[in-house]
mmCIF file of C-alpha atoms in Angstrom:
data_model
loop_
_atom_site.group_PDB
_atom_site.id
_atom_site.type_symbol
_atom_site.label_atom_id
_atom_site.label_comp_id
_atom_site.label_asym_id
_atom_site.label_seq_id
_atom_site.Cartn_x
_atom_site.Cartn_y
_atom_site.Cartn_z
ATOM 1 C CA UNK A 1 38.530 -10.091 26.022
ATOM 2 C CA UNK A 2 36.074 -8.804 23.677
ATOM 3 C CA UNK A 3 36.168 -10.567 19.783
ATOM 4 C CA UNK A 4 36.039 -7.849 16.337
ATOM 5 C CA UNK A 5 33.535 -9.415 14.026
ATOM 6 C CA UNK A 6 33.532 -8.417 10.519
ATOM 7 C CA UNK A 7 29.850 -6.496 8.919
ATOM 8 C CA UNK A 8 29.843 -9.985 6.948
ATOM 9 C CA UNK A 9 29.778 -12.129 10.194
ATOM 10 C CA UNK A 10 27.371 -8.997 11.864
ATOM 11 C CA UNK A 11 24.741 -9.932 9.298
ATOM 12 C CA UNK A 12 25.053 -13.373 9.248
ATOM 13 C CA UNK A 13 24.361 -13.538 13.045
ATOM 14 C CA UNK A 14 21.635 -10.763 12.738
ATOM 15 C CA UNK A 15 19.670 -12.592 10.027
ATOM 16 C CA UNK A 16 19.871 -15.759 12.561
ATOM 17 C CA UNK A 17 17.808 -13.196 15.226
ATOM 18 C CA UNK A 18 21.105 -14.146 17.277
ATOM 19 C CA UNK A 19 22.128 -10.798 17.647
ATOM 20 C CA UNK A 20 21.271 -7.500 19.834
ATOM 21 C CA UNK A 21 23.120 -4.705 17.901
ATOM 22 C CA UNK A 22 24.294 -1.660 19.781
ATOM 23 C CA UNK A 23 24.901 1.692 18.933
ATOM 24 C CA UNK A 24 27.873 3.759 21.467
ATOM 25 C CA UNK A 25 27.353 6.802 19.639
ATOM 26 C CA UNK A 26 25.937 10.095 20.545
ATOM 27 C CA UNK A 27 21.764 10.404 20.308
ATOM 28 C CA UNK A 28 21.860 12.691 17.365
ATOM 29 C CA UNK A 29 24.796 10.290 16.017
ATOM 30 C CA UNK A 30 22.047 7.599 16.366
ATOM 31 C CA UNK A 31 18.639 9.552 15.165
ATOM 32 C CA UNK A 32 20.393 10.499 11.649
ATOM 33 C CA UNK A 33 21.326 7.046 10.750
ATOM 34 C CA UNK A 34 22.142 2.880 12.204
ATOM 35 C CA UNK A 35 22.135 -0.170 12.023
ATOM 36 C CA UNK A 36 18.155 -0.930 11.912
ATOM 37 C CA UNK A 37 17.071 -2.424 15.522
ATOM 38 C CA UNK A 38 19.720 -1.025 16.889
ATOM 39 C CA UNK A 39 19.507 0.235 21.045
ATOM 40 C CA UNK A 40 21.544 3.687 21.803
ATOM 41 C CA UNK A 41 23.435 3.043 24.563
ATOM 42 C CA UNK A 42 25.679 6.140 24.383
ATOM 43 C CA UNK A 43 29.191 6.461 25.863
ATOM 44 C CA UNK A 44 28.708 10.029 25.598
ATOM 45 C CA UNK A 45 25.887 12.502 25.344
ATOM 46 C CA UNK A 46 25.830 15.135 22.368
ATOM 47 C CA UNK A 47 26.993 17.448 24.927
ATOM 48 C CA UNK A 48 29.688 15.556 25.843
ATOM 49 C CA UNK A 49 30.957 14.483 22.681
ATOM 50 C CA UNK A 50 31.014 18.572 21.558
ATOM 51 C CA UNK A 51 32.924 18.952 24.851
ATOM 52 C CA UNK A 52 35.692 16.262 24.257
ATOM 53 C CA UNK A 53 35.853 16.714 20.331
ATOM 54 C CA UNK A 54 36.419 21.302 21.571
ATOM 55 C CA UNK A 55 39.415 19.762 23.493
ATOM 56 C CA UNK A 56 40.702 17.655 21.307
ATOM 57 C CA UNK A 57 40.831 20.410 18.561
ATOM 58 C CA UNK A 58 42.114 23.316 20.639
ATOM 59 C CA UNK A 59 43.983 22.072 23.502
ATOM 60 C CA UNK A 60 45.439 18.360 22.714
ATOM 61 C CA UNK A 61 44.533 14.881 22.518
ATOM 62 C CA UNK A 62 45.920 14.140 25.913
ATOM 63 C CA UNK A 63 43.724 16.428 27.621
ATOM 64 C CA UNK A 64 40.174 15.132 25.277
ATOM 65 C CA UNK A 65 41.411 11.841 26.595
ATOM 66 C CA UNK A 66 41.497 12.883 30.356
ATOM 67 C CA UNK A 67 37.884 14.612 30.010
ATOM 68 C CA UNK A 68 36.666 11.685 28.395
ATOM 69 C CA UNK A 69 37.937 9.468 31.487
ATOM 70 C CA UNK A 70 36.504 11.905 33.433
ATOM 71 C CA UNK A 71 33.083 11.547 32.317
ATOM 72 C CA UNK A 72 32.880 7.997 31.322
ATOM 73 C CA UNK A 73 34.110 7.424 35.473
ATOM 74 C CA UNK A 74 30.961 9.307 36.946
ATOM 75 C CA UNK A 75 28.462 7.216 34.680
ATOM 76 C CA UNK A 76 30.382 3.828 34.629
ATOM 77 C CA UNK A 77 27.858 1.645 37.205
ATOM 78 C CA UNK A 78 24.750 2.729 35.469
ATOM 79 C CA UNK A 79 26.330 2.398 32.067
ATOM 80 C CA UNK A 80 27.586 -1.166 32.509
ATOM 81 C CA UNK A 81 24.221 -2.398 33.852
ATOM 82 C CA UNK A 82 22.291 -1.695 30.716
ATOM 83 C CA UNK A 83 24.714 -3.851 28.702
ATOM 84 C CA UNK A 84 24.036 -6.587 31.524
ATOM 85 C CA UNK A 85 20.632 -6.414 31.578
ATOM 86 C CA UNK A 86 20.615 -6.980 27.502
ATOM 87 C CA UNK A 87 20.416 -10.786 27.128
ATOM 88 C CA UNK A 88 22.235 -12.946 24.269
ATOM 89 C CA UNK A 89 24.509 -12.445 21.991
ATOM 90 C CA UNK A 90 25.774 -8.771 21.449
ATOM 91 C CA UNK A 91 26.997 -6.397 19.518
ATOM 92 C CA UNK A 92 28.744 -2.837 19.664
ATOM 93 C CA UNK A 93 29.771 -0.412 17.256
ATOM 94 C CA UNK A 94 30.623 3.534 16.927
ATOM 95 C CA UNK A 95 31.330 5.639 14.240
ATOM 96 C CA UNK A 96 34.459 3.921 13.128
ATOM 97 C CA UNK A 97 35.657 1.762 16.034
ATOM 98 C CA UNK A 98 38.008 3.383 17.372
ATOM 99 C CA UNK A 99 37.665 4.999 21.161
ATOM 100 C CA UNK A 100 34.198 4.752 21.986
ATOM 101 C CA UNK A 101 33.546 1.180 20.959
ATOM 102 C CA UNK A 102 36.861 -0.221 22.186
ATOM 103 C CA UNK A 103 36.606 1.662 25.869
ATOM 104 C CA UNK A 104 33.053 0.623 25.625
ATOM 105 C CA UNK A 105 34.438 -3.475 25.074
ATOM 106 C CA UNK A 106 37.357 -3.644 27.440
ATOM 107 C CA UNK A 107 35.344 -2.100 30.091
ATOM 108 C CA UNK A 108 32.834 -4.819 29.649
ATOM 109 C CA UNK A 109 34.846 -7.780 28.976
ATOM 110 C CA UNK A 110 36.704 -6.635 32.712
ATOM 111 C CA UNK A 111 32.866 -6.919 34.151
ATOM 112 C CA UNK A 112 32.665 -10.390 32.441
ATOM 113 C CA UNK A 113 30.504 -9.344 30.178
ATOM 114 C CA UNK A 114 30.808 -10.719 26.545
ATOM 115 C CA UNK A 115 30.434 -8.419 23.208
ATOM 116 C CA UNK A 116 31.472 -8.255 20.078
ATOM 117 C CA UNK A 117 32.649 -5.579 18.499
ATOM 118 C CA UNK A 118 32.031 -4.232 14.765
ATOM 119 C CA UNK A 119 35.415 -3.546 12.841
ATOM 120 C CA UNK A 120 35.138 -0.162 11.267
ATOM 121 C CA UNK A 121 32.140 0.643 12.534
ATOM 122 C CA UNK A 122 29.278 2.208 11.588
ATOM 123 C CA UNK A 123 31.222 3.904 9.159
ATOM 124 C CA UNK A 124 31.944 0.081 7.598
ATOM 125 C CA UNK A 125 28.793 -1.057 7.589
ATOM 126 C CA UNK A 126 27.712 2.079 5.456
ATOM 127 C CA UNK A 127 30.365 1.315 2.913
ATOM 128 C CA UNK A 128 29.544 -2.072 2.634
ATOM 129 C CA UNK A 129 25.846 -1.635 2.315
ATOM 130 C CA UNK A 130 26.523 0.733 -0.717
ATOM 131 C CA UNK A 131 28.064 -2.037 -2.224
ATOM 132 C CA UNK A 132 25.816 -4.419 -1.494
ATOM 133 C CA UNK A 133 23.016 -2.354 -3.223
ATOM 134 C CA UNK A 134 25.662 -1.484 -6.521
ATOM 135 C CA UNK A 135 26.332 -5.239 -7.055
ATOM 136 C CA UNK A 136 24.066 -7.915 -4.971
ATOM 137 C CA UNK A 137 21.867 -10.150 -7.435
ATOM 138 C CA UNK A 138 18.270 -9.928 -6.693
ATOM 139 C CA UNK A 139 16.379 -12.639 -8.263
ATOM 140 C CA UNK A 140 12.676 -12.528 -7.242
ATOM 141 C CA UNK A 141 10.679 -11.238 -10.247
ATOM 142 C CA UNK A 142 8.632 -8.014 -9.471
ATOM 143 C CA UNK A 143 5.028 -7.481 -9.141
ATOM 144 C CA UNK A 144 4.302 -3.737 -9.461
ATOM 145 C CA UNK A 145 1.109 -1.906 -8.204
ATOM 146 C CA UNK A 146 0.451 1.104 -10.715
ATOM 147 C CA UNK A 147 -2.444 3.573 -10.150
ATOM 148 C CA UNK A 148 -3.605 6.935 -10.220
ATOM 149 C CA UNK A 149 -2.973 9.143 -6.418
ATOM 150 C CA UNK A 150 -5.964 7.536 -3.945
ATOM 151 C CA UNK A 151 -6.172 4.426 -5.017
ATOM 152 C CA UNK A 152 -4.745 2.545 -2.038
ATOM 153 C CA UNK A 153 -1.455 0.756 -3.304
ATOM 154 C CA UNK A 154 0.519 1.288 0.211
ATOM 155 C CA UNK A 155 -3.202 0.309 1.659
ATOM 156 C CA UNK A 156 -2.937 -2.710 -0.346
ATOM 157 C CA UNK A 157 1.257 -3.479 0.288
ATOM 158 C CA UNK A 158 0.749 -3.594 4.023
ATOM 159 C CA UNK A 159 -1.818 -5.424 4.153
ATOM 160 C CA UNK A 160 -0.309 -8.268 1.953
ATOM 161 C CA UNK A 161 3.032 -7.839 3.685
ATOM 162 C CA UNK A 162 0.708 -8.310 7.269
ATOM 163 C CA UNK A 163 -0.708 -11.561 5.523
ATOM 164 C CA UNK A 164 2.964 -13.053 4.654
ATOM 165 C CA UNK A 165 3.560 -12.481 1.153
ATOM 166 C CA UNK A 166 7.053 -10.654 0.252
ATOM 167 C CA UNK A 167 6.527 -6.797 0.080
ATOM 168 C CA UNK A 168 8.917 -3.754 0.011
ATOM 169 C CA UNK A 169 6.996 -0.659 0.787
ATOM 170 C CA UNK A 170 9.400 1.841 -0.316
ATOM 171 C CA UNK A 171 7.498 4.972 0.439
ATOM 172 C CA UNK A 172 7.182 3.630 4.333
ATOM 173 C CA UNK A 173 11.442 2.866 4.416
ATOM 174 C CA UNK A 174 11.814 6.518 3.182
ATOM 175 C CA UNK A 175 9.319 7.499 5.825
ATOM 176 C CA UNK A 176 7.279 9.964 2.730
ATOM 177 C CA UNK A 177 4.299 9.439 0.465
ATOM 178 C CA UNK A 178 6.786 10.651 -2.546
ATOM 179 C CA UNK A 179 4.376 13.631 -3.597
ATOM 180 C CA UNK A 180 4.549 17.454 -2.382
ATOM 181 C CA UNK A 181 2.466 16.560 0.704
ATOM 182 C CA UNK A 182 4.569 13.225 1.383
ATOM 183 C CA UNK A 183 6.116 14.604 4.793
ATOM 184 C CA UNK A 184 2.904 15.411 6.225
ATOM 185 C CA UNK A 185 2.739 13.403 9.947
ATOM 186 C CA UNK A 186 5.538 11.779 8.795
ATOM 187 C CA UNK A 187 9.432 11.925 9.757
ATOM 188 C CA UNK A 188 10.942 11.560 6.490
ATOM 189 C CA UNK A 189 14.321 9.507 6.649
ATOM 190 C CA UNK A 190 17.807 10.365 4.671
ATOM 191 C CA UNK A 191 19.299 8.370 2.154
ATOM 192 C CA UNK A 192 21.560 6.144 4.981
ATOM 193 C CA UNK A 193 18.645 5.041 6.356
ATOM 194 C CA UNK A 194 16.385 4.116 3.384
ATOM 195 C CA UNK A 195 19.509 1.890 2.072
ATOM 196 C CA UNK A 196 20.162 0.274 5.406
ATOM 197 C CA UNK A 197 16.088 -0.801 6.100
ATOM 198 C CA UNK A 198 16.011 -1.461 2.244
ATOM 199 C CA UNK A 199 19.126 -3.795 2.651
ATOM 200 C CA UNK A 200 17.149 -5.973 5.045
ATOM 201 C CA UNK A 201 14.378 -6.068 3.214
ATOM 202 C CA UNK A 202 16.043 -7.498 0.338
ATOM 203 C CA UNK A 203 18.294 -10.204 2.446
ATOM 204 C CA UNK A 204 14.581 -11.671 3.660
ATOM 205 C CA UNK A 205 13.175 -11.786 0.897
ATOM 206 C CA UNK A 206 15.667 -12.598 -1.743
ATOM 207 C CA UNK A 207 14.918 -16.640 -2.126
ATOM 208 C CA UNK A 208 11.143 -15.516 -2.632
ATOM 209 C CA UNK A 209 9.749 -16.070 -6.179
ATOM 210 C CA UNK A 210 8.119 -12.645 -6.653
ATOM 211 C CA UNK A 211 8.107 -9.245 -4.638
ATOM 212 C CA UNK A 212 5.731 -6.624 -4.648
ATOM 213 C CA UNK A 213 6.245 -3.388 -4.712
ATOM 214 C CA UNK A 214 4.970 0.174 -5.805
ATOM 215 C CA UNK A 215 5.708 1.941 -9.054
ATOM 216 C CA UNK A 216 7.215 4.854 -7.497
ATOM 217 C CA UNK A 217 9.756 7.889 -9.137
ATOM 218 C CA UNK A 218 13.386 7.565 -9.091
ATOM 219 C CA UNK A 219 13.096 9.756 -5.978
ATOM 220 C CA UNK A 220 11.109 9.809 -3.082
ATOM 221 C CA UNK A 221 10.851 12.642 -0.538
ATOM 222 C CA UNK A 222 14.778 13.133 0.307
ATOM 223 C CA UNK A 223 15.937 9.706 -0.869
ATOM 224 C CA UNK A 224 16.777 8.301 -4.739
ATOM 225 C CA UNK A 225 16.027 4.572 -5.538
ATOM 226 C CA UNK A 226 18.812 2.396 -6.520
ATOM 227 C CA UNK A 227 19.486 0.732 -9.530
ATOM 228 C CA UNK A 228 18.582 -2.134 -8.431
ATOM 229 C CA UNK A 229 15.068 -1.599 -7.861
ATOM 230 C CA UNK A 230 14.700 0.650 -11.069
ATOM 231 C CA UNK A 231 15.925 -2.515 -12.874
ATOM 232 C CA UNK A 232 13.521 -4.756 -11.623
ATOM 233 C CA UNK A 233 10.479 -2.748 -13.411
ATOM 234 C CA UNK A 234 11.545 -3.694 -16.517
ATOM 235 C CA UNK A 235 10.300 -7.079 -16.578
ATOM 236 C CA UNK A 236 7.715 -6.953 -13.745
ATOM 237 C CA UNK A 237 4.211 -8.006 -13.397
ATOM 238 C CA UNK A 238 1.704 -4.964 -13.819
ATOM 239 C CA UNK A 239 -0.657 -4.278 -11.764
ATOM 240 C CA UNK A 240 -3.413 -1.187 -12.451
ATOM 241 C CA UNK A 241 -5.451 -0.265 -10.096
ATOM 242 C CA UNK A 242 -8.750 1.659 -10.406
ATOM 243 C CA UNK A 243 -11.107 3.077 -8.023
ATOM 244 C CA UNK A 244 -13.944 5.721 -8.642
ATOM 245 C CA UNK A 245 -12.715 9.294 -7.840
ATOM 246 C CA UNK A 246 -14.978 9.385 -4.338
ATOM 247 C CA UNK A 247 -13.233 6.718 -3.092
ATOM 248 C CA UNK A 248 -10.000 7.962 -4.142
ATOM 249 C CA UNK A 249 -10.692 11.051 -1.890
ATOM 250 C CA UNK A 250 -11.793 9.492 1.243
ATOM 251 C CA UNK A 251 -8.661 6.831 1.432
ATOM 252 C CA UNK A 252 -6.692 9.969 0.783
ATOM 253 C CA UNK A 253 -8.421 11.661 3.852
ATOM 254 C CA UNK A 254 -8.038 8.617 5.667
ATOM 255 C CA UNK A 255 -4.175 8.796 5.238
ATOM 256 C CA UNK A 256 -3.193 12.352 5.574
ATOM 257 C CA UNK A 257 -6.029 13.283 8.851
ATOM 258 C CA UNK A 258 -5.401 17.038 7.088
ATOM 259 C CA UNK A 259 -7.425 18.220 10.560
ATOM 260 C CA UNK A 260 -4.299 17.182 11.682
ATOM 261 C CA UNK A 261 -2.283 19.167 10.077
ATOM 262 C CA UNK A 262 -3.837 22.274 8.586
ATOM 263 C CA UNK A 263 -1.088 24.259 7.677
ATOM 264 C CA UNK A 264 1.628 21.599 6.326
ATOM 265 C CA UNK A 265 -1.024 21.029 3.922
ATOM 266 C CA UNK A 266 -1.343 25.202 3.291
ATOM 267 C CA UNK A 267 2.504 25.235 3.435
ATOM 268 C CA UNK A 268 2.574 22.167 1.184
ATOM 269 C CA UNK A 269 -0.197 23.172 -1.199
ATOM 270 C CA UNK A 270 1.805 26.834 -2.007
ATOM 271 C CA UNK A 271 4.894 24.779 -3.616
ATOM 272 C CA UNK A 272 2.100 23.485 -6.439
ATOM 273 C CA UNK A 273 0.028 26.462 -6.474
ATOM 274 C CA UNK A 274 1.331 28.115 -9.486
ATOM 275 C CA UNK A 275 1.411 24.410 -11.417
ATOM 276 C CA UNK A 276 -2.484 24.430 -11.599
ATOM 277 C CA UNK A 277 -4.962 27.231 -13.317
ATOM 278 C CA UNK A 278 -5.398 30.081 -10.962
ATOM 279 C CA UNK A 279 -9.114 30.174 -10.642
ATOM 280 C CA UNK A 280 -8.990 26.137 -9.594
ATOM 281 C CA UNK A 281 -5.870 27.066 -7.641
ATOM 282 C CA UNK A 282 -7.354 29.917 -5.591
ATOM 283 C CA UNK A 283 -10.506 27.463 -5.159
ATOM 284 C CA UNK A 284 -8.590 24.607 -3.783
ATOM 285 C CA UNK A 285 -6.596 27.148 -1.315
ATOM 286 C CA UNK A 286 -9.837 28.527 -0.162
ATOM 287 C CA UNK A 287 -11.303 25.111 0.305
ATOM 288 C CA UNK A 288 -8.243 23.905 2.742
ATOM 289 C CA UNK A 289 -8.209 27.194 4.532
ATOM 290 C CA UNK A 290 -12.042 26.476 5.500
ATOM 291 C CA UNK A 291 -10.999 23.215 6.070
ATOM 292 C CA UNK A 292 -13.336 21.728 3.583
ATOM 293 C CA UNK A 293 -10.940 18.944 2.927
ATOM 294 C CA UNK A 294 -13.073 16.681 0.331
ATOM 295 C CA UNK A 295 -13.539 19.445 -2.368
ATOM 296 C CA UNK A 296 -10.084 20.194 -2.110
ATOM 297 C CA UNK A 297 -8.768 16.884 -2.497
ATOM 298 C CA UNK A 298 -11.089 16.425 -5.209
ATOM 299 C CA UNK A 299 -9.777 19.341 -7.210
ATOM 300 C CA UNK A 300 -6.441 18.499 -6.656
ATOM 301 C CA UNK A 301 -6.808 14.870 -7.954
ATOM 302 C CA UNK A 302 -8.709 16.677 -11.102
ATOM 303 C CA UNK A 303 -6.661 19.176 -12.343
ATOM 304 C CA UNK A 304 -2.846 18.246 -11.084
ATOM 305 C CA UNK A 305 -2.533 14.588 -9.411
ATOM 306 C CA UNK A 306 -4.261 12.386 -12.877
ATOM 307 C CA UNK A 307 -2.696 15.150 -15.513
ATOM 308 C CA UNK A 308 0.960 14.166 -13.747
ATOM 309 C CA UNK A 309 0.303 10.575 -13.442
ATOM 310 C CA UNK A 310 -1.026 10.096 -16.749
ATOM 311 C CA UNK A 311 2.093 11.915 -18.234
ATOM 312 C CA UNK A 312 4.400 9.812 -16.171
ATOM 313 C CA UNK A 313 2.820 6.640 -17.742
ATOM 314 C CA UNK A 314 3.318 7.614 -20.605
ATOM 315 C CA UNK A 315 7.068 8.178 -20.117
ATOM 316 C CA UNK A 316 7.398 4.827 -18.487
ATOM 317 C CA UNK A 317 5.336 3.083 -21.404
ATOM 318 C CA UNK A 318 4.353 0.632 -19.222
ATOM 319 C CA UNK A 319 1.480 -2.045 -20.579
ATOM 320 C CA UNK A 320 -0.467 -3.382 -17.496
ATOM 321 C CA UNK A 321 -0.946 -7.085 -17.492
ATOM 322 C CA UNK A 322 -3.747 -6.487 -14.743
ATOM 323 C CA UNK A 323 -6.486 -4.205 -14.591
ATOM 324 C CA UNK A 324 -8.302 -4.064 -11.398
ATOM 325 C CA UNK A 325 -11.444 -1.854 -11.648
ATOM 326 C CA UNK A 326 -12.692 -2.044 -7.772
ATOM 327 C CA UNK A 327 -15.278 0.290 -5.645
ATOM 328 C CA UNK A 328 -13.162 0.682 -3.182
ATOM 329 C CA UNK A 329 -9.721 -0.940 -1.372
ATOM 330 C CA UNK A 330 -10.682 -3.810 -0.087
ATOM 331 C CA UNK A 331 -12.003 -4.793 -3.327
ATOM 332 C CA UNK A 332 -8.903 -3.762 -4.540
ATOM 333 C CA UNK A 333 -6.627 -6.144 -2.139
ATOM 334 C CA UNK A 334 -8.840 -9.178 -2.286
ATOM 335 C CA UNK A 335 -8.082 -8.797 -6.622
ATOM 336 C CA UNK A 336 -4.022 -8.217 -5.644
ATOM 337 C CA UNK A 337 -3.911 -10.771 -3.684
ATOM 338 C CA UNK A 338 -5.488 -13.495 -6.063
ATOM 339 C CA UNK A 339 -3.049 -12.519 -8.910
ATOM 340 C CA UNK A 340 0.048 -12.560 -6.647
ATOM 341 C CA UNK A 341 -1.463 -16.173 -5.261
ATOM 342 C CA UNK A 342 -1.487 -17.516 -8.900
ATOM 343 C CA UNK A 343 1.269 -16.293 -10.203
ATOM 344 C CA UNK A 344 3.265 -18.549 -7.337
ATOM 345 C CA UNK A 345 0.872 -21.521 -8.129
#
């Protein structure tokens, strides 16, 4: 018979890599939020699920039940191989488990094959990662990057986080840059999933002496930072970086590929347009419509990016305890990374 296993006894075995976690839901069910690493193994397609839940609603639970048998029958072989071929320890859950995950375990447990199941659910886990994030104790002391738009600081964050030292890159968890043209060539996530990749972040690296992140606003794209992280700013390490305005531009370019994606940038550009003086405005939206990308970026670093981020330090009143003046990133990371390696001398 299969065992229910608590989201405390879930994590434990996850943060041992002992665990294969597996979501029963519905695809869309799965793309909107999970349990990070999670496969999608679902009992029943979108489709299906519309189907069943249609019956359920307007005819009666015994009949949703009998449809549900129905198509669970035709797919069973195929189904219960892709459990089998999954090796080690697992783990299934669905929305609140209930139906799906329980059929999904006794079904399995008759094939002989062993799985746990998550009490509650998805729908638990949420709820206690919520908590987690209002109340958990985060000790490591912060090391923030500050600097104006352009000069590298997610450049810089995975590259230390590729060379081992403890990183949260925020802006890649909420899947957007966190300005107007964040989105572009990116699939920005919603706030479920920020907290849950967030809330593994800060299980690995919560024994670590200092973390590093970047100052970023309360929100980014679609998601708002917890306290928790807010909090940690006010006694950080910071970190200023400063490149020339050239280079600025070209890692910008580098990032967004705006031949890539001409008009998100139009599109992205109109929500700022009327921010900035309408002679350099009507420049800058010439400039991206010939595609003359530099001189664009340029302008927009000149007369709306600096004048923001200069107010918003000011608002923080942040001092820096660094100052990195570099030509260009890699300057930049080699002068990160020596502060961050004496600081855990």
């Amino acid at each position: 018979m299969f065992q229910d296993i608590t989201v405390e006894d879930l994590m434990k075995l996850r943060q041992k890599g002992e665990l294969t976690t597996i979501d029963v839901r519905s695809p869309s069910e799965y793309l909107d939020s999970t349990i990070p690493g999670s496969l999608n193994i679902p009992l029943f397609s979108d489709a299906e699920r519309a189907e069943i839940g249609t019956l359920y609603k307007q005819v009666s639970i015994e009949a949703a039940k009998k449809r549900g048998l129905e198509i669970v029958s035709a797919k069973l072989p195929a189904f219960v191989q892709q459990f089998a071929d999954i090796s080690g320890k697992k783990a299934l859950f669905c929305w609140r488990g209930g139906m799906r995950s329980r059929t999904t375990a006794t079904v399995l447990s008759l094939m002989d094959i062993h799985v746990y199941r998550l009490a509650g659910g998805y729908r638990a886990y949420r709820k206690w990662v919520v908590e987690q994030l209002e109340t958990m104790v985060f000790t490591p002391r912060a090391v923030v990057l500050h600097g104006n738009t352009g000069t590298g600081k997610t450049a810089i964050l995975k590259r230390l986080k590729q060379d081992g030292f403890p990183v949260l890159d925020l802006e890649s968890m909420a899947g957007h840059r966190g300005s107007i043209f964040g989105e572009i060539g990116l699939k920005a996530h919603n706030q479920r999933t920020f907290d849950s990749l967030l809330m593994d972040e800060l299980l690995t690296l919560r024994r670590e002496r200092h973390v590093i992140f970047e100052a970023e606003s309360r929100r980014i794209g679609k998601i708002v930072l917890p306290e928790l992280i807010t909090e940690k700013r006010k006694n950080a390490v910071n970190v200023l970086i400063e490149l020339p305005v050239e280079e600025r531009v070209r890692q910008i370019i580098l990032n967004y590929e705006p031949w890539k994606h001409h008009e998100a940038c139009l599109k992205s550009f109109q929500q700022i347009k009327s921010r900035i003086h309408t002679p350099i405005a009507m420049e800058i939206e010439l400039c991206l419509k010939q595609e003359k990308y530099e001189p664009a970026v340029e302008m927009l670093l000149k007369h709306y990016y600096d004048p923001r981020y200069g107010h918003a330090a000011t608002q923080n009143e942040f001092t820096p305890d660094f100052v990195i003046q570099a030509q260009n990133v890699d300057e930049a990371y080699e002068a990160v990374k020596r502060i961050v390696e004496n600081l855990k001398a």
